CSV table of N, CA and C in Angstrom, one decimal:
chain,number,residue,atom,x,y,z
F,20,MET,N,-6.9,13.4,-13.8
F,20,MET,CA,-5.9,12.4,-13.6
F,20,MET,C,-6.1,11.3,-14.6
F,21,SER,N,-5.0,10.8,-15.2
F,21,SER,CA,-5.1,9.8,-16.2
F,21,SER,C,-4.3,8.5,-15.7
F,22,GLN,N,-4.6,7.5,-16.2
F,22,GLN,CA,-3.9,6.2,-15.8
F,22,GLN,C,-2.5,6.2,-16.5
F,23,ALA,N,-1.5,5.8,-15.7
F,23,ALA,CA,-0.2,5.8,-16.2
F,23,ALA,C,0.0,4.5,-17.1
F,24,PRO,N,1.0,4.6,-18.1
F,24,PRO,CA,1.3,3.5,-18.9
F,24,PRO,C,1.7,2.3,-18.2
F,25,ALA,N,1.1,1.2,-18.4
F,25,ALA,CA,1.3,-0.1,-17.6
F,25,ALA,C,2.8,-0.6,-17.6
F,26,GLY,N,3.4,-0.5,-18.8
F,26,GLY,CA,4.7,-1.1,-18.9
F,26,GLY,C,5.7,-0.3,-18.0
F,27,LEU,N,5.6,1.1,-18.1
F,27,LEU,CA,6.5,1.9,-17.3
F,27,LEU,C,6.2,1.7,-15.8
F,28,ILE,N,5.0,1.6,-15.4
F,28,ILE,CA,4.6,1.3,-14.0
F,28,ILE,C,5.2,0.0,-13.5
F,29,ASN,N,5.0,-1.1,-14.3
F,29,ASN,CA,5.6,-2.4,-14.0
F,29,ASN,C,7.1,-2.4,-13.8
F,30,GLN,N,7.8,-1.6,-14.6
F,30,GLN,CA,9.2,-1.5,-14.5
F,30,GLN,C,9.6,-0.8,-13.1
F,31,ILE,N,8.9,0.3,-12.9
F,31,ILE,CA,9.2,1.0,-11.6
F,31,ILE,C,8.9,0.3,-10.4
F,32,LEU,N,7.8,-0.4,-10.3
F,32,LEU,CA,7.3,-1.2,-9.2
F,32,LEU,C,7.9,-2.6,-9.0
F,33,ALA,N,8.5,-3.1,-10.1
F,33,ALA,CA,9.0,-4.4,-10.0
F,33,ALA,C,10.0,-4.6,-8.8
F,34,GLY,N,9.8,-5.6,-8.0
F,34,GLY,CA,10.7,-5.9,-6.9
F,34,GLY,C,10.3,-5.2,-5.6
F,35,THR,N,9.2,-4.4,-5.7
F,35,THR,CA,8.7,-3.7,-4.5
F,35,THR,C,7.5,-4.3,-4.0
F,36,PRO,N,7.2,-4.1,-2.7
F,36,PRO,CA,5.9,-4.7,-2.1
F,36,PRO,C,4.6,-4.3,-2.9
F,37,LEU,N,4.7,-3.2,-3.6
F,37,LEU,CA,3.5,-2.8,-4.4
F,37,LEU,C,3.2,-3.6,-5.7
F,38,ALA,N,4.2,-4.3,-6.1
F,38,ALA,CA,4.1,-5.1,-7.4
F,38,ALA,C,3.0,-6.2,-7.1
F,39,GLY,N,2.2,-6.4,-8.0
F,39,GLY,CA,1.2,-7.5,-8.0
F,39,GLY,C,0.0,-7.2,-7.0
F,40,LEU,N,-0.2,-6.1,-6.6
F,40,LEU,CA,-1.4,-5.8,-5.7
F,40,LEU,C,-2.6,-5.5,-6.4
F,41,GLY,N,-2.5,-5.2,-7.7
F,41,GLY,CA,-3.7,-4.8,-8.4
F,41,GLY,C,-4.1,-3.3,-8.2
F,42,ILE,N,-3.2,-2.5,-7.7
F,42,ILE,CA,-3.4,-1.1,-7.5
F,42,ILE,C,-3.2,-0.4,-8.8
F,43,LYS,N,-4.0,0.5,-9.2
F,43,LYS,CA,-3.9,1.2,-10.4
F,43,LYS,C,-3.3,2.6,-10.2
F,44,PRO,N,-2.0,2.7,-10.4
F,44,PRO,CA,-1.4,4.0,-10.3
F,44,PRO,C,-2.0,5.0,-11.3
F,45,GLU,N,-1.9,6.3,-11.0
F,45,GLU,CA,-2.4,7.4,-11.8
F,45,GLU,C,-1.3,8.3,-12.2
F,46,LEU,N,-1.4,8.9,-13.3
F,46,LEU,CA,-0.4,9.9,-13.8
F,46,LEU,C,-1.0,11.2,-13.5
F,47,VAL,N,-0.3,12.0,-12.6
F,47,VAL,CA,-0.9,13.4,-12.2
F,47,VAL,C,0.3,14.3,-12.5
F,48,GLY,N,0.1,15.0,-13.6
F,48,GLY,CA,1.2,15.9,-14.0
F,48,GLY,C,2.4,15.1,-14.4
F,49,LYS,N,3.5,15.3,-13.7
F,49,LYS,CA,4.7,14.5,-14.0
F,49,LYS,C,4.9,13.5,-12.8
F,50,ASP,N,4.0,13.2,-12.1
F,50,ASP,CA,4.1,12.3,-11.0
F,50,ASP,C,3.2,11.0,-11.2
F,51,ILE,N,3.7,9.9,-10.7
F,51,ILE,CA,2.9,8.7,-10.6
F,51,ILE,C,2.4,8.7,-9.2
F,52,VAL,N,1.0,8.6,-9.1
F,52,VAL,CA,0.4,8.6,-7.8
F,52,VAL,C,-0.2,7.2,-7.5
F,53,ILE,N,0.2,6.7,-6.4
F,53,ILE,CA,-0.3,5.3,-5.9
F,53,ILE,C,-1.1,5.6,-4.6
F,54,ARG,N,-2.4,5.2,-4.7
F,54,ARG,CA,-3.2,5.4,-3.5
F,54,ARG,C,-3.4,4.0,-2.8
F,55,LEU,N,-3.2,3.9,-1.6
F,55,LEU,CA,-3.4,2.7,-0.8
F,55,LEU,C,-4.5,2.9,0.3
F,56,ASN,N,-5.4,1.9,0.5
F,56,ASN,CA,-6.3,2.1,1.6
F,56,ASN,C,-5.6,1.4,2.8
F,57,GLU,N,-6.3,1.5,3.9
F,57,GLU,CA,-5.7,1.0,5.2
F,57,GLU,C,-5.3,-0.5,5.1
F,58,GLU,N,-6.2,-1.3,4.5
F,58,GLU,CA,-5.9,-2.7,4.4
F,58,GLU,C,-4.8,-3.0,3.6
F,59,GLN,N,-4.7,-2.3,2.4
F,59,GLN,CA,-3.6,-2.5,1.5
F,59,GLN,C,-2.2,-2.2,2.2
F,60,PHE,N,-2.2,-1.1,2.9
F,60,PHE,CA,-1.0,-0.6,3.6
F,60,PHE,C,-0.6,-1.7,4.6
F,61,LYS,N,-1.6,-2.2,5.4
F,61,LYS,CA,-1.4,-3.2,6.4
F,61,LYS,C,-0.7,-4.4,5.7
F,62,ASN,N,-1.3,-4.9,4.6
F,62,ASN,CA,-0.7,-6.1,3.9
F,62,ASN,C,0.7,-5.9,3.5
F,63,ILE,N,1.1,-4.7,3.1
F,63,ILE,CA,2.5,-4.4,2.7
F,63,ILE,C,3.3,-4.3,3.9
F,64,ALA,N,2.9,-3.5,4.9
F,64,ALA,CA,3.8,-3.2,6.0
F,64,ALA,C,4.0,-4.5,6.9
F,65,PHE,N,3.1,-5.3,6.9
F,65,PHE,CA,3.2,-6.5,7.8
F,65,PHE,C,3.1,-7.9,7.0
F,66,ALA,N,3.6,-7.8,5.8
F,66,ALA,CA,3.6,-8.9,4.9
F,66,ALA,C,4.2,-10.2,5.5
F,67,LYS,N,5.3,-10.0,6.3
F,67,LYS,CA,6.0,-11.2,6.8
F,67,LYS,C,5.5,-11.6,8.2
F,68,ALA,N,4.5,-10.9,8.7
F,68,ALA,CA,3.9,-11.3,10.1
F,68,ALA,C,3.0,-12.5,9.8
F,69,ASP,N,2.9,-13.3,10.9
F,69,ASP,CA,2.0,-14.4,10.7
F,69,ASP,C,0.5,-14.0,10.8
F,70,GLU,N,-0.4,-14.8,10.3
F,70,GLU,CA,-1.8,-14.4,10.4
F,70,GLU,C,-2.4,-14.0,11.7
F,71,ARG,N,-1.9,-14.8,12.8
F,71,ARG,CA,-2.4,-14.5,14.0
F,71,ARG,C,-2.0,-13.1,14.5
F,72,ALA,N,-0.8,-12.7,14.2
F,72,ALA,CA,-0.3,-11.4,14.5
F,72,ALA,C,-1.0,-10.3,13.8
F,73,LYS,N,-1.3,-10.5,12.5
F,73,LYS,CA,-2.0,-9.6,11.6
F,73,LYS,C,-3.4,-9.3,12.2
F,74,GLN,N,-4.0,-10.2,12.8
F,74,GLN,CA,-5.3,-10.0,13.4
F,74,GLN,C,-5.4,-9.0,14.5
F,75,LEU,N,-4.2,-8.8,15.1
F,75,LEU,CA,-4.1,-8.0,16.3
F,75,LEU,C,-3.7,-6.5,15.9
F,76,ILE,N,-3.5,-6.3,14.6
F,76,ILE,CA,-3.0,-5.0,14.2
F,76,ILE,C,-4.1,-4.3,13.5
F,77,GLN,N,-4.2,-3.0,13.9
F,77,GLN,CA,-5.2,-2.1,13.2
F,77,GLN,C,-4.5,-0.9,12.7
F,78,ILE,N,-4.7,-0.5,11.5
F,78,ILE,CA,-4.2,0.6,10.8
F,78,ILE,C,-5.2,1.6,10.6
F,79,LYS,N,-5.0,2.9,10.8
F,79,LYS,CA,-5.8,4.1,10.6
F,79,LYS,C,-5.0,5.1,9.8
F,80,ILE,N,-5.4,5.5,8.7
F,80,ILE,CA,-4.7,6.6,8.0
F,80,ILE,C,-5.4,7.9,8.3
F,81,HIS,N,-4.7,8.9,8.9
F,81,HIS,CA,-5.3,10.1,9.1
F,81,HIS,C,-4.7,11.2,8.3
F,82,GLU,N,-5.1,12.4,8.3
F,82,GLU,CA,-4.5,13.5,7.6
F,82,GLU,C,-3.0,13.7,8.1
F,83,GLY,N,-2.1,13.3,7.4
F,83,GLY,CA,-0.7,13.6,7.7
F,83,GLY,C,0.0,12.5,8.5
F,84,TYR,N,-0.7,11.4,8.9
F,84,TYR,CA,0.0,10.4,9.7
F,84,TYR,C,-0.7,9.0,9.6
F,85,ILE,N,0.0,8.0,9.9
F,85,ILE,CA,-0.6,6.7,10.0
F,85,ILE,C,-0.5,6.2,11.5
F,86,GLU,N,-1.7,5.8,12.0
F,86,GLU,CA,-1.7,5.2,13.3
F,86,GLU,C,-1.7,3.7,13.2
F,87,VAL,N,-0.8,3.1,13.9
F,87,VAL,CA,-0.8,1.6,14.0
F,87,VAL,C,-1.1,1.2,15.4
F,88,ARG,N,-2.1,0.4,15.6
F,88,ARG,CA,-2.5,-0.1,17.0
F,88,ARG,C,-2.3,-1.6,17.0
F,89,ILE,N,-1.6,-2.2,18.0
F,89,ILE,CA,-1.5,-3.6,18.2
F,89,ILE,C,-2.1,-4.0,19.5
F,90,LYS,N,-3.1,-4.9,19.4
F,90,LYS,CA,-3.8,-5.3,20.7
F,90,LYS,C,-2.8,-6.2,21.5
F,91,LEU,N,-2.8,-5.9,22.7
F,91,LEU,CA,-1.9,-6.7,23.6
F,91,LEU,C,-2.7,-7.8,24.3
F,92,PHE,N,-4.0,-7.7,24.5
F,92,PHE,CA,-4.8,-8.7,25.2
F,92,PHE,C,-6.1,-8.8,24.5
């Protein structure tokens, strides 16, 4: 895998929640691959939630699905 050209990536990601996260996309064949860990995904998915709410949310990424748990009490 090689790192994708920065200018092209910036154009593609501009205006998306991925812009400015410091994630380094990779060029794999003819695809740009962006890998997110659980915390990065949580920050994107719940960017508009207040900090108190974010503390109640737990994200787990499994093979083939994402599990979101929100503590009620």
